[in-house]
């Protein structure tokens, strides 16, 4: 049986459990969106109690290193982008595995937004500036989606594209640069359309049907900090909703 080496520090056992799991992730042994061993298996492997393992895993869930699916297991979070847990499946490939597109930052700009975005941020008066991050999502060479991310300008006055280039995602940047851990509050999914700018970027007609996702995320004080609007091309891919059964369609 493998056990943790004797600690040289006074860190509690649950902290050491969390550190062990992080090491397995960093080494590529536990991979994004794959289940890690059960609490029982980890407790046996590390020679600690299941309660200790549970507390260590809860720490990692709170930090969004892991996520849980009730009745299924505990999974490694996707730390390589803002795409989230619901990947895409190729509609023409019956054996297709779930894929998770990679992002490309097109632009970061301070803009005045419409009433719909202000309402999502609970802004009732005035027309304050918002940061808009424009993102293209690709799988291999294919563009599969366009996304607009909105962030409060007043709260993040020095936000810029250079910062994003050194981080894995917008969420990662908010956590590492501003100590803001975002928690998704709501997600709405439906059939949507494209405006002229969006269609031009995606190189399709404005009449092209797309799957529309709108996600709202808040900080630990429940203050809205990020709104994402994603437009997914449906010619070749469909969204795998099994990883997020609480989504509303």
PDB file of C-alpha atoms in Angstrom:
ATOM      1  CA  UNK A   1       0.000   0.000   0.000  1.00  0.00           C
ATOM      2  CA  UNK A   2       1.267   3.476  -0.954  1.00  0.00           C
ATOM      3  CA  UNK A   3       1.173   6.039   1.810  1.00  0.00           C
ATOM      4  CA  UNK A   4       2.124   9.671   2.060  1.00  0.00           C
ATOM      5  CA  UNK A   5       5.686  10.285   3.148  1.00  0.00           C
ATOM      6  CA  UNK A   6       6.197  11.622   6.638  1.00  0.00           C
ATOM      7  CA  UNK A   7       5.603  15.380   6.515  1.00  0.00           C
ATOM      8  CA  UNK A   8       8.408  17.778   7.215  1.00  0.00           C
ATOM      9  CA  UNK A   9       5.882  20.497   8.066  1.00  0.00           C
ATOM     10  CA  UNK A  10       2.955  20.746  10.435  1.00  0.00           C
ATOM     11  CA  UNK A  11       0.355  20.788   7.657  1.00  0.00           C
ATOM     12  CA  UNK A  12      -2.848  18.925   8.605  1.00  0.00           C
ATOM     13  CA  UNK A  13      -3.397  15.573   6.895  1.00  0.00           C
ATOM     14  CA  UNK A  14      -6.267  16.897   4.759  1.00  0.00           C
ATOM     15  CA  UNK A  15      -3.935  19.591   3.368  1.00  0.00           C
ATOM     16  CA  UNK A  16      -1.456  16.859   2.490  1.00  0.00           C
ATOM     17  CA  UNK A  17      -4.245  14.905   0.761  1.00  0.00           C
ATOM     18  CA  UNK A  18      -5.109  17.991  -1.303  1.00  0.00           C
ATOM     19  CA  UNK A  19      -1.425  18.449  -2.157  1.00  0.00           C
ATOM     20  CA  UNK A  20      -1.173  14.808  -3.259  1.00  0.00           C
ATOM     21  CA  UNK A  21      -4.158  15.198  -5.603  1.00  0.00           C
ATOM     22  CA  UNK A  22      -2.677  18.406  -7.037  1.00  0.00           C
ATOM     23  CA  UNK A  23       0.589  16.544  -7.679  1.00  0.00           C
ATOM     24  CA  UNK A  24      -1.267  13.815  -9.565  1.00  0.00           C
ATOM     25  CA  UNK A  25      -2.998  16.456 -11.697  1.00  0.00           C
ATOM     26  CA  UNK A  26       0.256  18.291 -12.399  1.00  0.00           C
ATOM     27  CA  UNK A  27       1.896  15.012 -13.430  1.00  0.00           C
ATOM     28  CA  UNK A  28      -0.939  14.289 -15.861  1.00  0.00           C
ATOM     29  CA  UNK A  29      -2.046  11.166 -13.970  1.00  0.00           C
ATOM     30  CA  UNK A  30      -5.427  12.719 -13.127  1.00  0.00           C
ATOM     31  CA  UNK A  31      -6.650  14.402 -16.308  1.00  0.00           C
ATOM     32  CA  UNK A  32      -9.282  17.136 -16.944  1.00  0.00           C
ATOM     33  CA  UNK A  33     -12.864  15.822 -16.928  1.00  0.00           C
ATOM     34  CA  UNK A  34     -11.777  12.367 -15.775  1.00  0.00           C
ATOM     35  CA  UNK A  35     -12.870  10.900 -12.443  1.00  0.00           C
ATOM     36  CA  UNK A  36     -10.292  10.632  -9.692  1.00  0.00           C
ATOM     37  CA  UNK A  37     -10.229   7.594  -7.341  1.00  0.00           C
ATOM     38  CA  UNK A  38     -13.033   7.352  -4.790  1.00  0.00           C
ATOM     39  CA  UNK A  39     -12.667   8.603  -1.224  1.00  0.00           C
ATOM     40  CA  UNK A  40     -12.361   4.984  -0.085  1.00  0.00           C
ATOM     41  CA  UNK A  41      -9.630   4.249  -2.635  1.00  0.00           C
ATOM     42  CA  UNK A  42      -7.672   7.393  -1.741  1.00  0.00           C
ATOM     43  CA  UNK A  43      -8.026   6.725   1.988  1.00  0.00           C
ATOM     44  CA  UNK A  44      -6.653   3.207   1.507  1.00  0.00           C
ATOM     45  CA  UNK A  45      -3.848   4.395  -0.767  1.00  0.00           C
ATOM     46  CA  UNK A  46      -2.753   7.217   1.532  1.00  0.00           C
ATOM     47  CA  UNK A  47      -3.451   5.400   4.816  1.00  0.00           C
ATOM     48  CA  UNK A  48      -5.750   8.103   6.184  1.00  0.00           C
ATOM     49  CA  UNK A  49      -9.436   8.216   7.100  1.00  0.00           C
ATOM     50  CA  UNK A  50     -12.180   8.820   4.536  1.00  0.00           C
ATOM     51  CA  UNK A  51     -13.163  11.918   6.502  1.00  0.00           C
ATOM     52  CA  UNK A  52      -9.668  13.317   6.011  1.00  0.00           C
ATOM     53  CA  UNK A  53      -9.829  12.588   2.285  1.00  0.00           C
ATOM     54  CA  UNK A  54     -13.288  14.151   2.036  1.00  0.00           C
ATOM     55  CA  UNK A  55     -12.096  17.364   3.700  1.00  0.00           C
ATOM     56  CA  UNK A  56      -9.078  17.562   1.396  1.00  0.00           C
ATOM     57  CA  UNK A  57     -11.243  17.068  -1.684  1.00  0.00           C
ATOM     58  CA  UNK A  58     -13.760  19.648  -0.460  1.00  0.00           C
ATOM     59  CA  UNK A  59     -10.926  22.180  -0.328  1.00  0.00           C
ATOM     60  CA  UNK A  60     -10.102  21.449  -3.967  1.00  0.00           C
ATOM     61  CA  UNK A  61     -13.754  21.613  -5.025  1.00  0.00           C
ATOM     62  CA  UNK A  62     -14.047  25.032  -3.342  1.00  0.00           C
ATOM     63  CA  UNK A  63     -10.972  26.179  -5.290  1.00  0.00           C
ATOM     64  CA  UNK A  64     -12.446  24.787  -8.540  1.00  0.00           C
ATOM     65  CA  UNK A  65      -9.597  22.331  -8.995  1.00  0.00           C
ATOM     66  CA  UNK A  66     -12.168  19.523  -8.818  1.00  0.00           C
ATOM     67  CA  UNK A  67     -15.908  19.288  -9.384  1.00  0.00           C
ATOM     68  CA  UNK A  68     -18.505  16.738  -8.342  1.00  0.00           C
ATOM     69  CA  UNK A  69     -21.354  15.048 -10.182  1.00  0.00           C
ATOM     70  CA  UNK A  70     -23.879  13.665  -7.722  1.00  0.00           C
ATOM     71  CA  UNK A  71     -24.054   9.898  -7.865  1.00  0.00           C
ATOM     72  CA  UNK A  72     -21.215   9.719 -10.400  1.00  0.00           C
ATOM     73  CA  UNK A  73     -17.954  10.851  -8.834  1.00  0.00           C
ATOM     74  CA  UNK A  74     -15.375  13.610  -8.408  1.00  0.00           C
ATOM     75  CA  UNK A  75     -13.677  14.949 -11.520  1.00  0.00           C
ATOM     76  CA  UNK A  76     -10.688  17.112 -12.382  1.00  0.00           C
ATOM     77  CA  UNK A  77     -11.905  20.539 -13.488  1.00  0.00           C
ATOM     78  CA  UNK A  78     -10.986  21.889 -16.894  1.00  0.00           C
ATOM     79  CA  UNK A  79      -8.239  24.329 -15.978  1.00  0.00           C
ATOM     80  CA  UNK A  80      -7.249  25.022 -19.566  1.00  0.00           C
ATOM     81  CA  UNK A  81      -9.974  27.431 -20.562  1.00  0.00           C
ATOM     82  CA  UNK A  82     -13.377  28.885 -19.822  1.00  0.00           C
ATOM     83  CA  UNK A  83     -15.294  26.373 -21.941  1.00  0.00           C
ATOM     84  CA  UNK A  84     -16.661  24.526 -18.922  1.00  0.00           C
ATOM     85  CA  UNK A  85     -17.800  20.993 -18.271  1.00  0.00           C
ATOM     86  CA  UNK A  86     -20.092  20.414 -21.249  1.00  0.00           C
ATOM     87  CA  UNK A  87     -17.940  19.501 -24.216  1.00  0.00           C
ATOM     88  CA  UNK A  88     -18.933  18.962 -27.835  1.00  0.00           C
ATOM     89  CA  UNK A  89     -19.673  15.759 -29.740  1.00  0.00           C
ATOM     90  CA  UNK A  90     -19.291  15.333 -33.511  1.00  0.00           C
ATOM     91  CA  UNK A  91     -22.777  14.561 -34.852  1.00  0.00           C
ATOM     92  CA  UNK A  92     -21.369  12.541 -37.765  1.00  0.00           C
ATOM     93  CA  UNK A  93     -19.120  10.286 -35.697  1.00  0.00           C
ATOM     94  CA  UNK A  94     -20.933   7.641 -33.635  1.00  0.00           C
ATOM     95  CA  UNK A  95     -17.717   6.777 -31.796  1.00  0.00           C
ATOM     96  CA  UNK A  96     -16.843  10.419 -31.184  1.00  0.00           C
ATOM     97  CA  UNK A  97     -15.399  11.323 -27.803  1.00  0.00           C
ATOM     98  CA  UNK A  98     -16.329  14.517 -26.021  1.00  0.00           C
ATOM     99  CA  UNK A  99     -14.023  17.344 -27.096  1.00  0.00           C
ATOM    100  CA  UNK A 100     -13.165  20.588 -25.332  1.00  0.00           C
ATOM    101  CA  UNK A 101     -12.267  23.441 -27.720  1.00  0.00           C
ATOM    102  CA  UNK A 102      -9.318  25.760 -27.168  1.00  0.00           C
ATOM    103  CA  UNK A 103      -9.747  29.514 -27.069  1.00  0.00           C
ATOM    104  CA  UNK A 104      -8.171  32.363 -29.006  1.00  0.00           C
ATOM    105  CA  UNK A 105      -8.514  35.907 -27.651  1.00  0.00           C
ATOM    106  CA  UNK A 106      -9.523  38.254 -30.467  1.00  0.00           C
ATOM    107  CA  UNK A 107      -9.875  41.514 -28.565  1.00  0.00           C
ATOM    108  CA  UNK A 108     -10.303  43.196 -25.198  1.00  0.00           C
ATOM    109  CA  UNK A 109     -12.104  46.537 -25.181  1.00  0.00           C
ATOM    110  CA  UNK A 110     -13.963  48.862 -22.825  1.00  0.00           C
ATOM    111  CA  UNK A 111     -17.448  49.389 -24.228  1.00  0.00           C
ATOM    112  CA  UNK A 112     -20.835  50.804 -23.330  1.00  0.00           C
ATOM    113  CA  UNK A 113     -23.284  47.924 -23.398  1.00  0.00           C
ATOM    114  CA  UNK A 114     -27.010  47.597 -23.867  1.00  0.00           C
ATOM    115  CA  UNK A 115     -29.720  47.339 -21.262  1.00  0.00           C
ATOM    116  CA  UNK A 116     -29.670  43.532 -21.373  1.00  0.00           C
ATOM    117  CA  UNK A 117     -26.082  43.319 -20.095  1.00  0.00           C
ATOM    118  CA  UNK A 118     -26.622  46.078 -17.524  1.00  0.00           C
ATOM    119  CA  UNK A 119     -29.628  44.176 -16.224  1.00  0.00           C
ATOM    120  CA  UNK A 120     -27.583  40.991 -15.859  1.00  0.00           C
ATOM    121  CA  UNK A 121     -25.074  42.959 -13.754  1.00  0.00           C
ATOM    122  CA  UNK A 122     -27.951  44.483 -11.748  1.00  0.00           C
ATOM    123  CA  UNK A 123     -27.091  47.990 -12.992  1.00  0.00           C
ATOM    124  CA  UNK A 124     -30.241  50.097 -12.771  1.00  0.00           C
ATOM    125  CA  UNK A 125     -28.944  53.594 -13.514  1.00  0.00           C
ATOM    126  CA  UNK A 126     -26.523  55.069 -16.034  1.00  0.00           C
ATOM    127  CA  UNK A 127     -24.554  53.278 -18.706  1.00  0.00           C
ATOM    128  CA  UNK A 128     -21.195  52.345 -17.170  1.00  0.00           C
ATOM    129  CA  UNK A 129     -18.285  50.941 -19.133  1.00  0.00           C
ATOM    130  CA  UNK A 130     -17.851  47.183 -19.302  1.00  0.00           C
ATOM    131  CA  UNK A 131     -14.920  45.116 -20.469  1.00  0.00           C
ATOM    132  CA  UNK A 132     -15.785  42.975 -23.473  1.00  0.00           C
ATOM    133  CA  UNK A 133     -13.493  40.056 -24.263  1.00  0.00           C
ATOM    134  CA  UNK A 134     -14.106  38.539 -27.691  1.00  0.00           C
ATOM    135  CA  UNK A 135     -13.102  34.879 -27.942  1.00  0.00           C
ATOM    136  CA  UNK A 136     -13.086  32.367 -30.785  1.00  0.00           C
ATOM    137  CA  UNK A 137     -13.222  28.694 -29.849  1.00  0.00           C
ATOM    138  CA  UNK A 138     -11.521  26.125 -32.091  1.00  0.00           C
ATOM    139  CA  UNK A 139     -11.242  22.376 -32.341  1.00  0.00           C
ATOM    140  CA  UNK A 140      -8.110  21.638 -34.321  1.00  0.00           C
ATOM    141  CA  UNK A 141      -8.391  24.027 -37.317  1.00  0.00           C
ATOM    142  CA  UNK A 142     -12.160  24.406 -37.145  1.00  0.00           C
ATOM    143  CA  UNK A 143     -13.912  27.382 -35.546  1.00  0.00           C
ATOM    144  CA  UNK A 144     -16.760  25.966 -33.475  1.00  0.00           C
ATOM    145  CA  UNK A 145     -17.982  28.933 -31.427  1.00  0.00           C
ATOM    146  CA  UNK A 146     -17.773  32.647 -30.699  1.00  0.00           C
ATOM    147  CA  UNK A 147     -17.996  34.066 -27.203  1.00  0.00           C
ATOM    148  CA  UNK A 148     -18.439  37.498 -25.663  1.00  0.00           C
ATOM    149  CA  UNK A 149     -17.320  37.842 -22.043  1.00  0.00           C
ATOM    150  CA  UNK A 150     -18.403  40.916 -20.077  1.00  0.00           C
ATOM    151  CA  UNK A 151     -16.673  42.113 -16.901  1.00  0.00           C
ATOM    152  CA  UNK A 152     -17.231  45.207 -14.706  1.00  0.00           C
ATOM    153  CA  UNK A 153     -14.799  47.947 -15.772  1.00  0.00           C
ATOM    154  CA  UNK A 154     -14.920  49.844 -12.474  1.00  0.00           C
ATOM    155  CA  UNK A 155     -13.899  46.768 -10.524  1.00  0.00           C
ATOM    156  CA  UNK A 156     -11.094  45.795 -12.935  1.00  0.00           C
ATOM    157  CA  UNK A 157      -9.750  49.125 -14.265  1.00  0.00           C
ATOM    158  CA  UNK A 158      -6.346  47.733 -15.317  1.00  0.00           C
ATOM    159  CA  UNK A 159      -7.679  44.604 -17.034  1.00  0.00           C
ATOM    160  CA  UNK A 160      -5.948  44.061 -20.381  1.00  0.00           C
ATOM    161  CA  UNK A 161      -5.173  41.592 -23.146  1.00  0.00           C
ATOM    162  CA  UNK A 162      -1.567  41.172 -22.047  1.00  0.00           C
ATOM    163  CA  UNK A 163      -2.745  39.748 -18.721  1.00  0.00           C
ATOM    164  CA  UNK A 164      -4.905  37.218 -20.539  1.00  0.00           C
ATOM    165  CA  UNK A 165      -2.008  36.062 -22.686  1.00  0.00           C
ATOM    166  CA  UNK A 166      -0.227  34.786 -19.583  1.00  0.00           C
ATOM    167  CA  UNK A 167      -3.234  33.017 -18.051  1.00  0.00           C
ATOM    168  CA  UNK A 168      -5.152  29.871 -18.959  1.00  0.00           C
ATOM    169  CA  UNK A 169      -8.539  31.577 -18.936  1.00  0.00           C
ATOM    170  CA  UNK A 170     -10.498  34.642 -17.851  1.00  0.00           C
ATOM    171  CA  UNK A 171     -11.543  32.809 -14.693  1.00  0.00           C
ATOM    172  CA  UNK A 172      -7.933  31.881 -13.955  1.00  0.00           C
ATOM    173  CA  UNK A 173      -6.874  35.514 -14.410  1.00  0.00           C
ATOM    174  CA  UNK A 174      -9.572  36.785 -12.044  1.00  0.00           C
ATOM    175  CA  UNK A 175      -8.463  34.293  -9.406  1.00  0.00           C
ATOM    176  CA  UNK A 176      -4.695  34.766  -9.744  1.00  0.00           C
ATOM    177  CA  UNK A 177      -4.528  38.530 -10.453  1.00  0.00           C
ATOM    178  CA  UNK A 178      -7.542  39.847  -8.528  1.00  0.00           C
ATOM    179  CA  UNK A 179      -8.220  37.096  -5.943  1.00  0.00           C
ATOM    180  CA  UNK A 180     -11.754  36.733  -7.291  1.00  0.00           C
ATOM    181  CA  UNK A 181     -13.013  33.145  -7.412  1.00  0.00           C
ATOM    182  CA  UNK A 182     -15.960  33.025  -9.799  1.00  0.00           C
ATOM    183  CA  UNK A 183     -18.891  30.693  -9.176  1.00  0.00           C
ATOM    184  CA  UNK A 184     -21.444  30.053 -11.901  1.00  0.00           C
ATOM    185  CA  UNK A 185     -24.884  31.225 -10.807  1.00  0.00           C
ATOM    186  CA  UNK A 186     -27.026  30.407 -13.822  1.00  0.00           C
ATOM    187  CA  UNK A 187     -26.837  29.063 -17.343  1.00  0.00           C
ATOM    188  CA  UNK A 188     -29.520  29.348 -20.010  1.00  0.00           C
ATOM    189  CA  UNK A 189     -29.326  27.413 -23.276  1.00  0.00           C
ATOM    190  CA  UNK A 190     -31.446  27.850 -26.386  1.00  0.00           C
ATOM    191  CA  UNK A 191     -31.480  28.355 -30.128  1.00  0.00           C
ATOM    192  CA  UNK A 192     -30.143  31.769 -31.136  1.00  0.00           C
ATOM    193  CA  UNK A 193     -29.119  33.946 -34.039  1.00  0.00           C
ATOM    194  CA  UNK A 194     -26.137  36.050 -35.042  1.00  0.00           C
ATOM    195  CA  UNK A 195     -25.701  39.745 -35.732  1.00  0.00           C
ATOM    196  CA  UNK A 196     -23.617  40.965 -38.664  1.00  0.00           C
ATOM    197  CA  UNK A 197     -20.356  41.261 -36.684  1.00  0.00           C
ATOM    198  CA  UNK A 198     -20.710  37.799 -35.165  1.00  0.00           C
ATOM    199  CA  UNK A 199     -21.544  36.185 -38.512  1.00  0.00           C
ATOM    200  CA  UNK A 200     -18.537  37.883 -40.109  1.00  0.00           C
ATOM    201  CA  UNK A 201     -16.150  36.570 -37.450  1.00  0.00           C
ATOM    202  CA  UNK A 202     -17.552  33.048 -37.745  1.00  0.00           C
ATOM    203  CA  UNK A 203     -17.556  33.321 -41.557  1.00  0.00           C
ATOM    204  CA  UNK A 204     -21.182  32.230 -41.874  1.00  0.00           C
ATOM    205  CA  UNK A 205     -24.405  33.969 -42.846  1.00  0.00           C
ATOM    206  CA  UNK A 206     -26.428  35.866 -40.264  1.00  0.00           C
ATOM    207  CA  UNK A 207     -29.200  33.297 -40.774  1.00  0.00           C
ATOM    208  CA  UNK A 208     -26.966  30.452 -39.598  1.00  0.00           C
ATOM    209  CA  UNK A 209     -28.681  28.639 -36.681  1.00  0.00           C
ATOM    210  CA  UNK A 210     -26.561  28.502 -33.547  1.00  0.00           C
ATOM    211  CA  UNK A 211     -26.866  27.101 -30.065  1.00  0.00           C
ATOM    212  CA  UNK A 212     -26.817  30.023 -27.641  1.00  0.00           C
ATOM    213  CA  UNK A 213     -25.495  29.806 -24.083  1.00  0.00           C
ATOM    214  CA  UNK A 214     -25.625  32.595 -21.518  1.00  0.00           C
ATOM    215  CA  UNK A 215     -23.745  32.084 -18.266  1.00  0.00           C
ATOM    216  CA  UNK A 216     -23.668  34.355 -15.222  1.00  0.00           C
ATOM    217  CA  UNK A 217     -20.951  34.057 -12.582  1.00  0.00           C
ATOM    218  CA  UNK A 218     -20.559  35.803  -9.238  1.00  0.00           C
ATOM    219  CA  UNK A 219     -17.883  36.144  -6.589  1.00  0.00           C
ATOM    220  CA  UNK A 220     -17.981  34.748  -3.043  1.00  0.00           C
ATOM    221  CA  UNK A 221     -20.212  37.661  -1.973  1.00  0.00           C
ATOM    222  CA  UNK A 222     -22.728  36.888  -4.752  1.00  0.00           C
ATOM    223  CA  UNK A 223     -21.800  40.058  -6.653  1.00  0.00           C
ATOM    224  CA  UNK A 224     -22.039  39.536 -10.415  1.00  0.00           C
ATOM    225  CA  UNK A 225     -18.553  39.572 -11.922  1.00  0.00           C
ATOM    226  CA  UNK A 226     -18.784  37.851 -15.312  1.00  0.00           C
ATOM    227  CA  UNK A 227     -21.361  37.276 -18.051  1.00  0.00           C
ATOM    228  CA  UNK A 228     -20.571  34.963 -20.960  1.00  0.00           C
ATOM    229  CA  UNK A 229     -22.538  34.808 -24.209  1.00  0.00           C
ATOM    230  CA  UNK A 230     -21.530  31.877 -26.392  1.00  0.00           C
ATOM    231  CA  UNK A 231     -22.685  31.109 -29.929  1.00  0.00           C
ATOM    232  CA  UNK A 232     -21.986  27.515 -30.989  1.00  0.00           C
ATOM    233  CA  UNK A 233     -22.120  26.441 -34.634  1.00  0.00           C
ATOM    234  CA  UNK A 234     -24.267  23.321 -34.945  1.00  0.00           C
ATOM    235  CA  UNK A 235     -23.317  22.065 -38.413  1.00  0.00           C
ATOM    236  CA  UNK A 236     -20.924  19.437 -37.099  1.00  0.00           C
ATOM    237  CA  UNK A 237     -21.158  19.469 -33.318  1.00  0.00           C
ATOM    238  CA  UNK A 238     -23.718  19.211 -30.568  1.00  0.00           C
ATOM    239  CA  UNK A 239     -23.382  20.069 -26.891  1.00  0.00           C
ATOM    240  CA  UNK A 240     -22.925  17.208 -24.438  1.00  0.00           C
ATOM    241  CA  UNK A 241     -25.255  18.134 -21.575  1.00  0.00           C
ATOM    242  CA  UNK A 242     -24.731  14.987 -19.518  1.00  0.00           C
ATOM    243  CA  UNK A 243     -22.006  16.676 -17.468  1.00  0.00           C
ATOM    244  CA  UNK A 244     -24.335  19.456 -16.331  1.00  0.00           C
ATOM    245  CA  UNK A 245     -27.813  18.057 -15.635  1.00  0.00           C
ATOM    246  CA  UNK A 246     -28.951  21.259 -13.923  1.00  0.00           C
ATOM    247  CA  UNK A 247     -28.696  23.351 -17.096  1.00  0.00           C
ATOM    248  CA  UNK A 248     -31.922  24.953 -18.197  1.00  0.00           C
ATOM    249  CA  UNK A 249     -32.976  24.625 -21.815  1.00  0.00           C
TER     250      UNK A 249
END
